[in-house]
Structures are given as structure tokens and as C-alpha cells.
PDB file of C-alpha atoms (C1' of nucleotides) in Angstrom:
ATOM      1  CA  MET A 793      -0.012  -0.339   0.182  1.00  0.00           C
ATOM      2  CA  GLU A 794       1.179   3.271  -0.661  1.00  0.00           C
ATOM      3  CA  ILE A 795       0.389   6.452   1.581  1.00  0.00           C
ATOM      4  CA  VAL A 796       0.594  10.008  -0.103  1.00  0.00           C
ATOM      5  CA  ILE A 797       0.852  12.787   2.664  1.00  0.00           C
ATOM      6  CA  ASN A 798       0.080  16.120   0.752  1.00  0.00           C
ATOM      7  CA  ILE A 799       1.853  18.870   3.122  1.00  0.00           C
ATOM      8  CA  ASP A 800       0.078  21.709   1.151  1.00  0.00           C
ATOM      9  CA  ASP A 801      -3.200  20.353   2.055  1.00  0.00           C
ATOM     10  CA  GLU A 802      -5.333  22.370   4.474  1.00  0.00           C
ATOM     11  CA  THR A 803      -6.591  19.166   6.157  1.00  0.00           C
ATOM     12  CA  PRO A 804      -4.420  18.056   9.119  1.00  0.00           C
ATOM     13  CA  LEU A 805      -1.389  15.616   8.260  1.00  0.00           C
ATOM     14  CA  PHE A 806      -2.311  12.932  10.885  1.00  0.00           C
ATOM     15  CA  SER A 807      -6.391  13.523   9.645  1.00  0.00           C
ATOM     16  CA  GLN A 808      -4.949  12.693   6.446  1.00  0.00           C
ATOM     17  CA  LEU A 809      -3.042   9.612   7.731  1.00  0.00           C
ATOM     18  CA  MET A 810      -6.402   8.449   9.425  1.00  0.00           C
ATOM     19  CA  GLU A 811      -8.244   8.636   6.246  1.00  0.00           C
ATOM     20  CA  GLN A 812      -5.764   6.682   3.705  1.00  0.00           C
ATOM     21  CA  ILE A 813      -5.853   4.333   6.171  1.00  0.00           C
ATOM     22  CA  LYS A 814      -9.331   3.638   6.083  1.00  0.00           C
ATOM     23  CA  LYS A 815      -9.646   3.910   2.420  1.00  0.00           C
ATOM     24  CA  ALA A 816      -7.203   1.298   1.951  1.00  0.00           C
ATOM     25  CA  VAL A 817      -9.191  -0.939   4.564  1.00  0.00           C
ATOM     26  CA  GLN A 818     -12.298  -0.339   2.529  1.00  0.00           C
ATOM     27  CA  SER A 819     -10.796  -1.113  -0.674  1.00  0.00           C
ATOM     28  CA  GLY A 820      -9.307  -4.239   0.542  1.00  0.00           C
ATOM     29  CA  ASN A 821      -6.181  -3.238   0.133  1.00  0.00           C
ATOM     30  CA  LEU A 822      -5.812  -4.069   3.369  1.00  0.00           C
ATOM     31  CA  SER A 823      -7.001  -6.851   5.753  1.00  0.00           C
ATOM     32  CA  ALA A 824      -8.008  -7.872   8.766  1.00  0.00           C
ATOM     33  CA  GLY A 825      -4.457  -9.356  10.232  1.00  0.00           C
ATOM     34  CA  ASP A 826      -2.119  -7.144   8.078  1.00  0.00           C
ATOM     35  CA  SER A 827       0.348  -5.662  10.066  1.00  0.00           C
ATOM     36  CA  LEU A 828       1.140  -2.098   9.523  1.00  0.00           C
ATOM     37  CA  PRO A 829       4.495   0.013   9.800  1.00  0.00           C
ATOM     38  CA  SER A 830       6.026   0.755  13.530  1.00  0.00           C
ATOM     39  CA  ILE A 831       5.038   4.500  14.362  1.00  0.00           C
ATOM     40  CA  ARG A 832       8.655   5.243  13.890  1.00  0.00           C
ATOM     41  CA  GLN A 833       9.124   3.325  10.600  1.00  0.00           C
ATOM     42  CA  LEU A 834       5.948   5.384   9.134  1.00  0.00           C
ATOM     43  CA  ALA A 835       7.066   8.523  10.354  1.00  0.00           C
ATOM     44  CA  ASN A 836      10.309   8.355   8.677  1.00  0.00           C
ATOM     45  CA  ASP A 837       9.131   6.800   5.724  1.00  0.00           C
ATOM     46  CA  LEU A 838       6.446   9.756   4.845  1.00  0.00           C
ATOM     47  CA  ASP A 839       8.821  12.408   6.302  1.00  0.00           C
ATOM     48  CA  LEU A 840       6.441  13.414   9.637  1.00  0.00           C
ATOM     49  CA  ASN A 841       7.440  13.536  13.056  1.00  0.00           C
ATOM     50  CA  ASN A 842       6.717  10.401  15.690  1.00  0.00           C
ATOM     51  CA  LYS A 843       3.982  12.456  17.416  1.00  0.00           C
ATOM     52  CA  THR A 844       2.135  12.541  14.022  1.00  0.00           C
ATOM     53  CA  VAL A 845       1.692   9.274  13.063  1.00  0.00           C
ATOM     54  CA  ALA A 846       1.346   7.910  16.823  1.00  0.00           C
ATOM     55  CA  LYS A 847      -1.705  10.694  17.429  1.00  0.00           C
ATOM     56  CA  ALA A 848      -2.793   8.994  13.686  1.00  0.00           C
ATOM     57  CA  TYR A 849      -2.833   5.356  15.331  1.00  0.00           C
ATOM     58  CA  ARG A 850      -4.321   6.168  18.527  1.00  0.00           C
ATOM     59  CA  LEU A 851      -7.422   7.569  17.297  1.00  0.00           C
ATOM     60  CA  LEU A 852      -7.482   4.529  14.646  1.00  0.00           C
ATOM     61  CA  GLU A 853      -7.654   2.343  17.616  1.00  0.00           C
ATOM     62  CA  ARG A 854      -9.953   3.802  19.505  1.00  0.00           C
ATOM     63  CA  ASP A 855     -12.221   3.895  16.330  1.00  0.00           C
ATOM     64  CA  GLU A 856     -11.283   0.201  16.409  1.00  0.00           C
ATOM     65  CA  VAL A 857     -10.054   0.196  12.629  1.00  0.00           C
ATOM     66  CA  ILE A 858      -6.585  -0.762  13.612  1.00  0.00           C
ATOM     67  CA  VAL A 859      -4.936  -2.641  17.137  1.00  0.00           C
ATOM     68  CA  THR A 860      -1.354  -2.068  18.567  1.00  0.00           C
ATOM     69  CA  ARG A 861      -0.222  -5.150  20.455  1.00  0.00           C
ATOM     70  CA  GLY A 862       2.871  -3.070  22.387  1.00  0.00           C
ATOM     71  CA  TYR A 863       6.124  -4.274  21.213  1.00  0.00           C
ATOM     72  CA  ARG A 864       4.356  -6.974  18.575  1.00  0.00           C
ATOM     73  CA  GLY A 865       3.577  -3.626  16.566  1.00  0.00           C
ATOM     74  CA  THR A 866       0.246  -2.618  14.647  1.00  0.00           C
ATOM     75  CA  PHE A 867      -2.310  -4.538  13.208  1.00  0.00           C
ATOM     76  CA  ILE A 868      -5.685  -4.147  11.347  1.00  0.00           C
ATOM     77  CA  HIS A 869      -8.683  -4.912  13.244  1.00  0.00           C
ATOM     78  CA  GLU A 870     -10.690  -7.779  13.196  1.00  0.00           C
ATOM     79  CA  GLN A 871     -13.762  -5.944  12.561  1.00  0.00           C
ATOM     80  CA  ALA A 872     -11.527  -2.864  10.435  1.00  0.00           C
ATOM     81  CA  LYS A 873     -13.703  -2.833   7.258  1.00  0.00           C
ATOM     82  CA  LYS A 874     -17.255  -2.452   9.442  1.00  0.00           C
ATOM     83  CA  ASN A 875     -15.385   0.232  11.484  1.00  0.00           C
ATOM     84  CA  SER A 876     -14.090   1.935   9.093  1.00  0.00           C
ATOM     85  CA  ASP A 877     -17.196   3.280   7.798  1.00  0.00           C
ATOM     86  CA  ARG A 878     -18.189   4.818  10.679  1.00  0.00           C
ATOM     87  CA  ASP A 879     -17.430   8.012  11.478  1.00  0.00           C
ATOM     88  CA  LEU A 880     -17.797   9.232  15.219  1.00  0.00           C
ATOM     89  CA  ASN A 881     -16.747  13.363  13.853  1.00  0.00           C
ATOM     90  CA  ALA A 882     -20.101  13.354  11.898  1.00  0.00           C
ATOM     91  CA  TRP A 883     -21.665  11.803  15.058  1.00  0.00           C
ATOM     92  CA  VAL A 884     -19.928  14.283  17.726  1.00  0.00           C
ATOM     93  CA  ALA A 885     -21.096  17.564  15.273  1.00  0.00           C
ATOM     94  CA  LEU A 886     -24.862  16.313  15.042  1.00  0.00           C
ATOM     95  CA  GLU A 887     -24.866  16.416  18.492  1.00  0.00           C
ATOM     96  CA  LEU A 888     -23.315  19.781  18.815  1.00  0.00           C
ATOM     97  CA  THR A 889     -25.596  21.260  16.089  1.00  0.00           C
ATOM     98  CA  LYS A 890     -28.279  20.059  17.876  1.00  0.00           C
ATOM     99  CA  THR A 891     -27.998  21.546  21.142  1.00  0.00           C
ATOM    100  CA  ILE A 892     -26.578  24.871  19.787  1.00  0.00           C
ATOM    101  CA  ASP A 893     -29.533  25.028  17.668  1.00  0.00           C
ATOM    102  CA  THR A 894     -31.856  24.607  21.119  1.00  0.00           C
ATOM    103  CA  LEU A 895     -29.804  27.076  22.433  1.00  0.00           C
ATOM    104  CA  LYS A 896     -29.970  29.920  19.760  1.00  0.00           C
ATOM    105  CA  HIS A 897     -33.465  29.844  19.589  1.00  0.00           C
ATOM    106  CA  ALA A 898     -33.462  30.156  23.339  1.00  0.00           C
ATOM    107  CA  GLY A 899     -31.771  33.555  22.694  1.00  0.00           C
ATOM    108  CA  ALA A 900     -28.410  33.135  23.244  1.00  0.00           C
ATOM    109  CA  MET A 901     -25.522  34.943  22.450  1.00  0.00           C
ATOM    110  CA  ASP A 902     -22.898  33.577  20.267  1.00  0.00           C
ATOM    111  CA  SER A 903     -20.226  34.744  23.010  1.00  0.00           C
ATOM    112  CA  GLU A 904     -22.337  33.587  25.633  1.00  0.00           C
ATOM    113  CA  ILE A 905     -22.610  29.789  24.244  1.00  0.00           C
ATOM    114  CA  ARG A 906     -19.064  30.044  23.428  1.00  0.00           C
ATOM    115  CA  ILE A 907     -17.847  31.261  26.866  1.00  0.00           C
ATOM    116  CA  ALA A 908     -20.324  28.076  28.126  1.00  0.00           C
ATOM    117  CA  PHE A 909     -18.550  25.743  26.457  1.00  0.00           C
ATOM    118  CA  ALA A 910     -15.634  26.447  27.416  1.00  0.00           C
ATOM    119  CA  GLU A 911     -16.373  26.266  30.603  1.00  0.00           C
ATOM    120  CA  ALA A 912     -18.198  22.779  30.800  1.00  0.00           C
ATOM    121  CA  MET A 913     -15.020  21.614  28.656  1.00  0.00           C
ATOM    122  CA  LYS A 914     -12.443  22.768  31.764  1.00  0.00           C
ATOM    123  CA  LYS A 915     -14.572  21.441  34.505  1.00  0.00           C
ATOM    124  CA  GLU A 916     -15.501  18.219  32.460  1.00  0.00           C
ATOM    125  CA  ARG A 917     -12.146  16.247  33.279  1.00  0.00           C
TER     126      ARG A 917
ATOM    127  CA  MET B 101     -28.937  53.635  43.256  1.00  0.00           C
ATOM    128  CA  GLU B 102     -25.194  53.528  43.215  1.00  0.00           C
ATOM    129  CA  ILE B 103     -23.274  50.840  40.986  1.00  0.00           C
ATOM    130  CA  VAL B 104     -19.995  49.988  41.401  1.00  0.00           C
ATOM    131  CA  ILE B 105     -17.904  48.568  38.940  1.00  0.00           C
ATOM    132  CA  ASN B 106     -14.207  46.729  39.457  1.00  0.00           C
ATOM    133  CA  ILE B 107     -11.923  47.334  36.905  1.00  0.00           C
ATOM    134  CA  ASP B 108      -9.363  44.801  38.670  1.00  0.00           C
ATOM    135  CA  ASP B 109     -11.889  42.278  39.064  1.00  0.00           C
ATOM    136  CA  GLU B 110     -11.605  39.080  36.308  1.00  0.00           C
ATOM    137  CA  THR B 111     -15.063  39.272  35.913  1.00  0.00           C
ATOM    138  CA  PRO B 112     -16.519  41.490  32.472  1.00  0.00           C
ATOM    139  CA  LEU B 113     -17.560  44.818  32.933  1.00  0.00           C
ATOM    140  CA  PHE B 114     -20.804  44.422  30.955  1.00  0.00           C
ATOM    141  CA  SER B 115     -21.486  41.535  33.217  1.00  0.00           C
ATOM    142  CA  GLN B 116     -20.578  43.390  36.381  1.00  0.00           C
ATOM    143  CA  LEU B 117     -23.000  45.943  35.793  1.00  0.00           C
ATOM    144  CA  MET B 118     -25.410  43.623  34.869  1.00  0.00           C
ATOM    145  CA  GLU B 119     -25.254  41.268  37.893  1.00  0.00           C
ATOM    146  CA  GLN B 120     -25.499  44.654  40.156  1.00  0.00           C
ATOM    147  CA  ILE B 121     -28.737  45.991  38.582  1.00  0.00           C
ATOM    148  CA  LYS B 122     -30.341  42.623  38.538  1.00  0.00           C
ATOM    149  CA  LYS B 123     -29.479  42.466  41.922  1.00  0.00           C
ATOM    150  CA  ALA B 124     -31.006  46.194  42.751  1.00  0.00           C
ATOM    151  CA  VAL B 125     -33.777  44.689  41.102  1.00  0.00           C
ATOM    152  CA  GLN B 126     -34.126  41.955  43.601  1.00  0.00           C
ATOM    153  CA  SER B 127     -33.630  44.168  46.609  1.00  0.00           C
ATOM    154  CA  GLY B 128     -36.057  46.436  45.886  1.00  0.00           C
ATOM    155  CA  ASN B 129     -34.052  49.230  44.768  1.00  0.00           C
ATOM    156  CA  LEU B 130     -35.410  49.297  41.397  1.00  0.00           C
ATOM    157  CA  SER B 131     -39.027  48.457  40.439  1.00  0.00           C
ATOM    158  CA  ALA B 132     -41.102  48.055  37.673  1.00  0.00           C
ATOM    159  CA  GLY B 133     -41.403  51.021  35.882  1.00  0.00           C
ATOM    160  CA  ASP B 134     -38.358  53.013  37.219  1.00  0.00           C
ATOM    161  CA  SER B 135     -36.375  54.795  34.917  1.00  0.00           C
ATOM    162  CA  LEU B 136     -32.542  54.104  34.196  1.00  0.00           C
ATOM    163  CA  PRO B 137     -29.611  56.121  33.413  1.00  0.00           C
ATOM    164  CA  SER B 138     -29.019  56.820  29.406  1.00  0.00           C
ATOM    165  CA  ILE B 139     -26.378  54.705  27.833  1.00  0.00           C
ATOM    166  CA  ARG B 140     -24.166  57.750  27.446  1.00  0.00           C
ATOM    167  CA  GLN B 141     -24.509  59.205  30.631  1.00  0.00           C
ATOM    168  CA  LEU B 142     -24.093  55.881  32.515  1.00  0.00           C
ATOM    169  CA  ALA B 143     -20.896  54.882  30.359  1.00  0.00           C
ATOM    170  CA  ASN B 144     -19.417  58.468  31.609  1.00  0.00           C
ATOM    171  CA  ASP B 145     -20.556  58.530  34.674  1.00  0.00           C
ATOM    172  CA  LEU B 146     -19.396  55.135  35.502  1.00  0.00           C
ATOM    173  CA  ASP B 147     -15.894  55.584  33.384  1.00  0.00           C
ATOM    174  CA  LEU B 148     -17.127  53.124  31.014  1.00  0.00           C
ATOM    175  CA  ASN B 149     -17.219  52.703  26.928  1.00  0.00           C
ATOM    176  CA  ASN B 150     -20.670  53.325  25.617  1.00  0.00           C
ATOM    177  CA  LYS B 151     -20.525  50.229  24.003  1.00  0.00           C
ATOM    178  CA  THR B 152     -19.977  48.355  26.828  1.00  0.00           C
ATOM    179  CA  VAL B 153     -22.971  49.541  28.995  1.00  0.00           C
ATOM    180  CA  ALA B 154     -25.049  49.360  25.535  1.00  0.00           C
ATOM    181  CA  LYS B 155     -24.155  45.661  25.887  1.00  0.00           C
ATOM    182  CA  ALA B 156     -25.244  44.929  29.278  1.00  0.00           C
ATOM    183  CA  TYR B 157     -28.410  47.197  28.315  1.00  0.00           C
ATOM    184  CA  ARG B 158     -29.135  45.166  25.010  1.00  0.00           C
ATOM    185  CA  LEU B 159     -28.933  41.529  27.430  1.00  0.00           C
ATOM    186  CA  LEU B 160     -30.377  42.608  29.943  1.00  0.00           C
ATOM    187  CA  GLU B 161     -33.724  43.563  27.422  1.00  0.00           C
ATOM    188  CA  ARG B 162     -33.527  40.246  25.785  1.00  0.00           C
ATOM    189  CA  ASP B 163     -33.819  38.511  29.595  1.00  0.00           C
ATOM    190  CA  GLU B 164     -36.635  41.184  30.204  1.00  0.00           C
ATOM    191  CA  VAL B 165     -34.755  42.978  33.378  1.00  0.00           C
ATOM    192  CA  ILE B 166     -35.199  45.997  31.016  1.00  0.00           C
ATOM    193  CA  VAL B 167     -37.339  47.502  28.523  1.00  0.00           C
ATOM    194  CA  THR B 168     -35.876  50.027  26.260  1.00  0.00           C
ATOM    195  CA  ARG B 169     -38.206  52.880  24.348  1.00  0.00           C
ATOM    196  CA  GLY B 170     -36.028  54.436  22.226  1.00  0.00           C
ATOM    197  CA  TYR B 171     -35.683  57.884  22.873  1.00  0.00           C
ATOM    198  CA  ARG B 172     -37.748  57.673  25.690  1.00  0.00           C
ATOM    199  CA  GLY B 173     -34.846  56.141  27.676  1.00  0.00           C
ATOM    200  CA  THR B 174     -34.448  52.773  29.320  1.00  0.00           C
ATOM    201  CA  PHE B 175     -36.738  51.702  31.818  1.00  0.00           C
ATOM    202  CA  ILE B 176     -37.112  48.471  34.352  1.00  0.00           C
ATOM    203  CA  HIS B 177     -39.398  45.517  32.945  1.00  0.00           C
ATOM    204  CA  GLU B 178     -42.743  45.591  34.419  1.00  0.00           C
ATOM    205  CA  GLN B 179     -41.847  41.182  35.567  1.00  0.00           C
ATOM    206  CA  ALA B 180     -38.032  42.126  36.020  1.00  0.00           C
ATOM    207  CA  LYS B 181     -38.204  41.205  39.264  1.00  0.00           C
ATOM    208  CA  LYS B 182     -39.472  37.545  38.208  1.00  0.00           C
ATOM    209  CA  ASN B 183     -37.107  37.347  35.357  1.00  0.00           C
ATOM    210  CA  SER B 184     -33.720  38.639  37.154  1.00  0.00           C
ATOM    211  CA  ASP B 185     -33.990  35.166  38.929  1.00  0.00           C
ATOM    212  CA  ARG B 186     -33.738  33.596  36.066  1.00  0.00           C
ATOM    213  CA  ASP B 187     -30.622  32.682  34.567  1.00  0.00           C
ATOM    214  CA  LEU B 188     -29.515  31.869  30.900  1.00  0.00           C
ATOM    215  CA  ASN B 189     -26.096  31.242  31.389  1.00  0.00           C
ATOM    216  CA  ALA B 190     -26.626  28.438  33.906  1.00  0.00           C
ATOM    217  CA  TRP B 191     -29.087  26.609  31.850  1.00  0.00           C
ATOM    218  CA  VAL B 192     -26.947  27.104  28.434  1.00  0.00           C
ATOM    219  CA  ALA B 193     -24.235  25.835  30.724  1.00  0.00           C
ATOM    220  CA  LEU B 194     -26.092  22.821  31.584  1.00  0.00           C
ATOM    221  CA  GLU B 195     -27.476  21.884  27.770  1.00  0.00           C
ATOM    222  CA  LEU B 196     -23.938  22.166  26.764  1.00  0.00           C
ATOM    223  CA  THR B 197     -22.114  20.188  29.801  1.00  0.00           C
ATOM    224  CA  LYS B 198     -24.891  17.440  29.227  1.00  0.00           C
ATOM    225  CA  THR B 199     -24.117  16.899  25.360  1.00  0.00           C
ATOM    226  CA  ILE B 200     -20.207  17.340  26.162  1.00  0.00           C
ATOM    227  CA  ASP B 201     -20.845  14.677  29.073  1.00  0.00           C
ATOM    228  CA  THR B 202     -22.409  12.420  25.998  1.00  0.00           C
ATOM    229  CA  LEU B 203     -19.506  12.956  23.324  1.00  0.00           C
ATOM    230  CA  LYS B 204     -16.909  11.996  25.796  1.00  0.00           C
ATOM    231  CA  HIS B 205     -18.208   8.773  27.107  1.00  0.00           C
ATOM    232  CA  ALA B 206     -18.682   7.763  23.554  1.00  0.00           C
ATOM    233  CA  GLY B 207     -14.462   8.774  23.060  1.00  0.00           C
ATOM    234  CA  ALA B 208     -14.845  11.777  21.452  1.00  0.00           C
ATOM    235  CA  MET B 209     -11.023  13.549  22.083  1.00  0.00           C
ATOM    236  CA  ASP B 210     -11.214  17.016  23.515  1.00  0.00           C
ATOM    237  CA  SER B 211     -10.281  18.361  20.292  1.00  0.00           C
ATOM    238  CA  GLU B 212     -12.450  16.629  18.202  1.00  0.00           C
ATOM    239  CA  ILE B 213     -15.361  18.069  20.064  1.00  0.00           C
ATOM    240  CA  ARG B 214     -13.753  21.516  20.150  1.00  0.00           C
ATOM    241  CA  ILE B 215     -12.999  21.245  16.262  1.00  0.00           C
ATOM    242  CA  ALA B 216     -16.778  20.196  15.613  1.00  0.00           C
ATOM    243  CA  PHE B 217     -18.427  22.936  18.100  1.00  0.00           C
ATOM    244  CA  ALA B 218     -16.522  25.909  16.061  1.00  0.00           C
ATOM    245  CA  GLU B 219     -17.823  24.093  13.116  1.00  0.00           C
ATOM    246  CA  ALA B 220     -21.205  23.851  14.302  1.00  0.00           C
ATOM    247  CA  MET B 221     -21.340  27.757  15.279  1.00  0.00           C
ATOM    248  CA  LYS B 222     -19.687  28.707  12.184  1.00  0.00           C
ATOM    249  CA  LYS B 223     -22.468  26.739   9.801  1.00  0.00           C
ATOM    250  CA  GLU B 224     -25.286  27.821  11.590  1.00  0.00           C
ATOM    251  CA  ARG B 225     -25.799  30.924  10.998  1.00  0.00           C
TER     252      ARG B 225
ATOM    253  C1'  DA C 367     -30.068  71.929  19.059  1.00  0.00           C
ATOM    254  C1'  DT C 368     -30.264  68.045  21.965  1.00  0.00           C
ATOM    255  C1'  DA C 369     -30.802  63.344  23.715  1.00  0.00           C
ATOM    256  C1'  DT C 370     -32.321  58.440  22.900  1.00  0.00           C
ATOM    257  C1'  DG C 371     -30.821  53.538  21.501  1.00  0.00           C
ATOM    258  C1'  DT C 372     -28.605  51.553  17.901  1.00  0.00           C
ATOM    259  C1'  DA C 373     -25.649  50.073  13.849  1.00  0.00           C
ATOM    260  C1'  DC C 374     -21.822  50.444  11.799  1.00  0.00           C
ATOM    261  C1'  DC C 375     -16.847  51.192  11.125  1.00  0.00           C
ATOM    262  C1'  DA C 376     -12.464  50.352  13.220  1.00  0.00           C
ATOM    263  C1'  DT C 377      -8.555  48.828  16.513  1.00  0.00           C
ATOM    264  C1'  DT C 378      -6.100  46.399  20.292  1.00  0.00           C
ATOM    265  C1'  DT C 379      -5.116  43.200  23.821  1.00  0.00           C
ATOM    266  C1'  DG C 380      -5.242  38.818  26.160  1.00  0.00           C
ATOM    267  C1'  DA C 381      -6.064  33.911  26.296  1.00  0.00           C
ATOM    268  C1'  DA C 382      -6.945  29.747  24.280  1.00  0.00           C
ATOM    269  C1'  DG C 383      -6.606  25.740  21.660  1.00  0.00           C
ATOM    270  C1'  DT C 384      -4.670  22.994  17.584  1.00  0.00           C
ATOM    271  C1'  DA C 385      -1.031  21.075  15.093  1.00  0.00           C
ATOM    272  C1'  DA C 386       3.224  19.543  14.685  1.00  0.00           C
ATOM    273  C1'  DG C 387       7.702  19.095  16.024  1.00  0.00           C
ATOM    274  C1'  DG C 388      12.186  17.512  19.147  1.00  0.00           C
ATOM    275  C1'  DG C 389      13.766  15.225  23.174  1.00  0.00           C
ATOM    276  C1'  DT C 390      13.808  12.118  26.663  1.00  0.00           C
ATOM    277  C1'  DA C 391      12.687   8.271  28.801  1.00  0.00           C
ATOM    278  C1'  DC C 392      10.538   3.498  30.206  1.00  0.00           C
ATOM    279  C1'  DA C 393       8.791  -1.523  30.161  1.00  0.00           C
ATOM    280  C1'  DA C 394       7.889  -5.507  27.961  1.00  0.00           C
ATOM    281  C1'  DG C 395       9.281  -8.743  24.871  1.00  0.00           C
ATOM    282  C1'  DT C 396      13.068 -10.108  20.664  1.00  0.00           C
TER     283       DT C 396
ATOM    284  C1'  DA D1157      21.491  -4.442  21.641  1.00  0.00           C
ATOM    285  C1'  DC D1158      17.291  -3.541  19.152  1.00  0.00           C
ATOM    286  C1'  DT D1159      12.287  -2.465  18.676  1.00  0.00           C
ATOM    287  C1'  DT D1160       8.008  -2.255  20.509  1.00  0.00           C
ATOM    288  C1'  DG D1161       4.056   1.629  22.104  1.00  0.00           C
ATOM    289  C1'  DT D1162       3.283   4.905  25.023  1.00  0.00           C
ATOM    290  C1'  DA D1163       3.841   9.072  28.510  1.00  0.00           C
ATOM    291  C1'  DC D1164       6.170  12.942  29.776  1.00  0.00           C
ATOM    292  C1'  DC D1165       9.226  17.348  29.268  1.00  0.00           C
ATOM    293  C1'  DC D1166       8.855  21.889  26.185  1.00  0.00           C
ATOM    294  C1'  DT D1167       8.252  25.258  22.220  1.00  0.00           C
ATOM    295  C1'  DT D1168       6.677  27.133  18.038  1.00  0.00           C
ATOM    296  C1'  DA D1169       3.519  29.061  14.323  1.00  0.00           C
ATOM    297  C1'  DC D1170      -1.286  29.875  13.437  1.00  0.00           C
ATOM    298  C1'  DT D1171      -6.199  30.644  14.304  1.00  0.00           C
ATOM    299  C1'  DT D1172      -9.559  32.174  16.665  1.00  0.00           C
ATOM    300  C1'  DC D1173     -12.375  34.983  19.732  1.00  0.00           C
ATOM    301  C1'  DA D1174     -14.221  37.670  23.821  1.00  0.00           C
ATOM    302  C1'  DA D1175     -14.053  42.618  25.763  1.00  0.00           C
ATOM    303  C1'  DA D1176     -13.261  46.874  25.731  1.00  0.00           C
ATOM    304  C1'  DT D1177     -12.629  51.241  23.598  1.00  0.00           C
ATOM    305  C1'  DG D1178     -12.868  54.645  19.730  1.00  0.00           C
ATOM    306  C1'  DG D1179     -15.454  57.233  15.957  1.00  0.00           C
ATOM    307  C1'  DT D1180     -19.073  58.318  12.824  1.00  0.00           C
ATOM    308  C1'  DA D1181     -23.914  58.133  11.343  1.00  0.00           C
ATOM    309  C1'  DC D1182     -28.510  57.403  11.691  1.00  0.00           C
ATOM    310  C1'  DA D1183     -34.504  58.178  12.628  1.00  0.00           C
ATOM    311  C1'  DT D1184     -37.089  59.862  16.237  1.00  0.00           C
ATOM    312  C1'  DA D1185     -38.601  62.764  19.119  1.00  0.00           C
ATOM    313  C1'  DT D1186     -38.969  66.871  22.540  1.00  0.00           C
TER     314       DT D1186
END
DNA sequence: ATATGTACCATTTGAAGTAAGGGTACAAGT
DNA sequence: ACTTGTACCCTTACTTCAAATGGTACATAT
């Protein structure tokens, strides 16, 4: 499989990486159980920082598209194909939009919503 | 009635002004129908900018604590005492906290929630 | 003329957060 | 020794926003 990262693209590098791995899973280029390059290896190949690749891997594991097995490396998740369709971001956006809509219809100003949101994010630890 | 604005206080000036007017309503120092100083007058007395006072007045009118009658001036709302108890900010914070709680329990990262929130605020015009 | 709220134009200051990178270190296993 | 993912430390550049201020202008009324 080949991965191409475009630095000029406005989408974050870790997002590009996630998208391409998900696409490879959906197209069948990557199948359940396949091993992925190590974080350091991939970072070196793509000329990215370790942290950038690690972030993509961390999120892909949370989405159950890949599985990390410590020193053994990283592999494609058994349900990767099914899970690579799910879009957590879209769901998050939908939930937030619904709530914001409610607040605005009640007359809340944008700044009030933003302040309250920032406070809520701080306190929810 | 006397209003005291503390510049060293971390709470925004317009918020301080709103709070003090609401308190004056609750304590009975200001009653329904009482007239308030004009925006320019109050801004001058408290050494604030017109916009700062105007913002407080605008929000107090939205909360139905005061009523503006154009060139005639600004007055205490008929239901001011009842409405000065309601706290829109607290309700907004509660709604957002509930939604954020849901998102976090689903595994969403803080940054994802923040990005989605910013997008939702942009698109909801 | 003068005063009312309001609506624009603008700027400055400060805070907060993301994305990305750099470095160092660790336990677990080969 | 070497590699794995991971967890810290910190820095840089960029973006967005709130809050406050300043100025100009307007219709509406006295």
C-alpha cells in the first residue's frame, strides 16, 4: 500500500493519514490481521514526526480500525472494514449542532454559548 | 442606586453591570417602571465605554429585566423581579455539559469536540 | 439643538487551543 | 542491543475569539 501526504493540503497531516488507512481498508488493500509499519518507521518514510503518526494510530485504535499490541506492532482490526465506515466526527458534529440550535432558539448569544462551552470543557475532566 | 465597577475584577465589566442591576431589582432598589440612566450617561458616570453599557443593556432587555423605548429612555421591565432570577447562562452551561458528557463517554477527544463545536457555530448562521 | 437607542466602521489586548515538531525515557519483549 | 507503543517534558506558528475602546452616523422624538 502507498500513502501520500500532501503538506500543502489544509487538512491536518494526522487526518490525511487516518483517511488513507481507512480507505485502504475499505478498498481491500488492507485486510484484518495485516501488520502496519511501526510508528517510527512510518514517520520516517513519510517524513513526519513520530507524534503525528502516533496521534493517527491512537485515534484509529479508538475507532477500532487498528489494534496495537505493544512491542509486537500494530495490526488491522478484525472488524476494521465495518468500523472504518463509522464516522465519530460526523456524529459529534450532529449532537453539537442540535444542542447549539436549541440554545440559539432560546436567545443565547454566540459569545455566551462559546464561554459556557469553554467552561464546560474545563470542568469536565 | 449606586453601581460600583471594579476594573481589577476578572469578571467582564458588562457582566458586573448586569449583575448589579439585577441585584438592585431583586432587593427592591429598582422597581418596575423605574427609569434608568441613558447609555451615554451611565457610561460617563462609571467611566466606561458606550458600547460596554450598551451591551449590558441589550442583554438585560433580552432577559426581560429592562425595556428600552427608543428616544424615551430605558426602564425596568414589568416582570423584572421575576425575570432577574432566571439565569440563561446557567441553563446554557447545563445543556452544553450534558451534550459534552455524552460525547466524551463515546470516546471523543477534547480536540475533536472543540473542532466540531467551532464548525457547528460557523455553520449555524 | 439636543437626547434617545442603535448600527455600523475600526483597533488593541489577551487568552486559549490546535497542529506539528524535538527530545528523553520507560517497560515489555525479541 | 534493538524495537515496540507510550508517556512525559517543552517549543513554535497559527488561528480564533472575547472584551473593551474609539469614532461616525442615523431616525425618532422633545
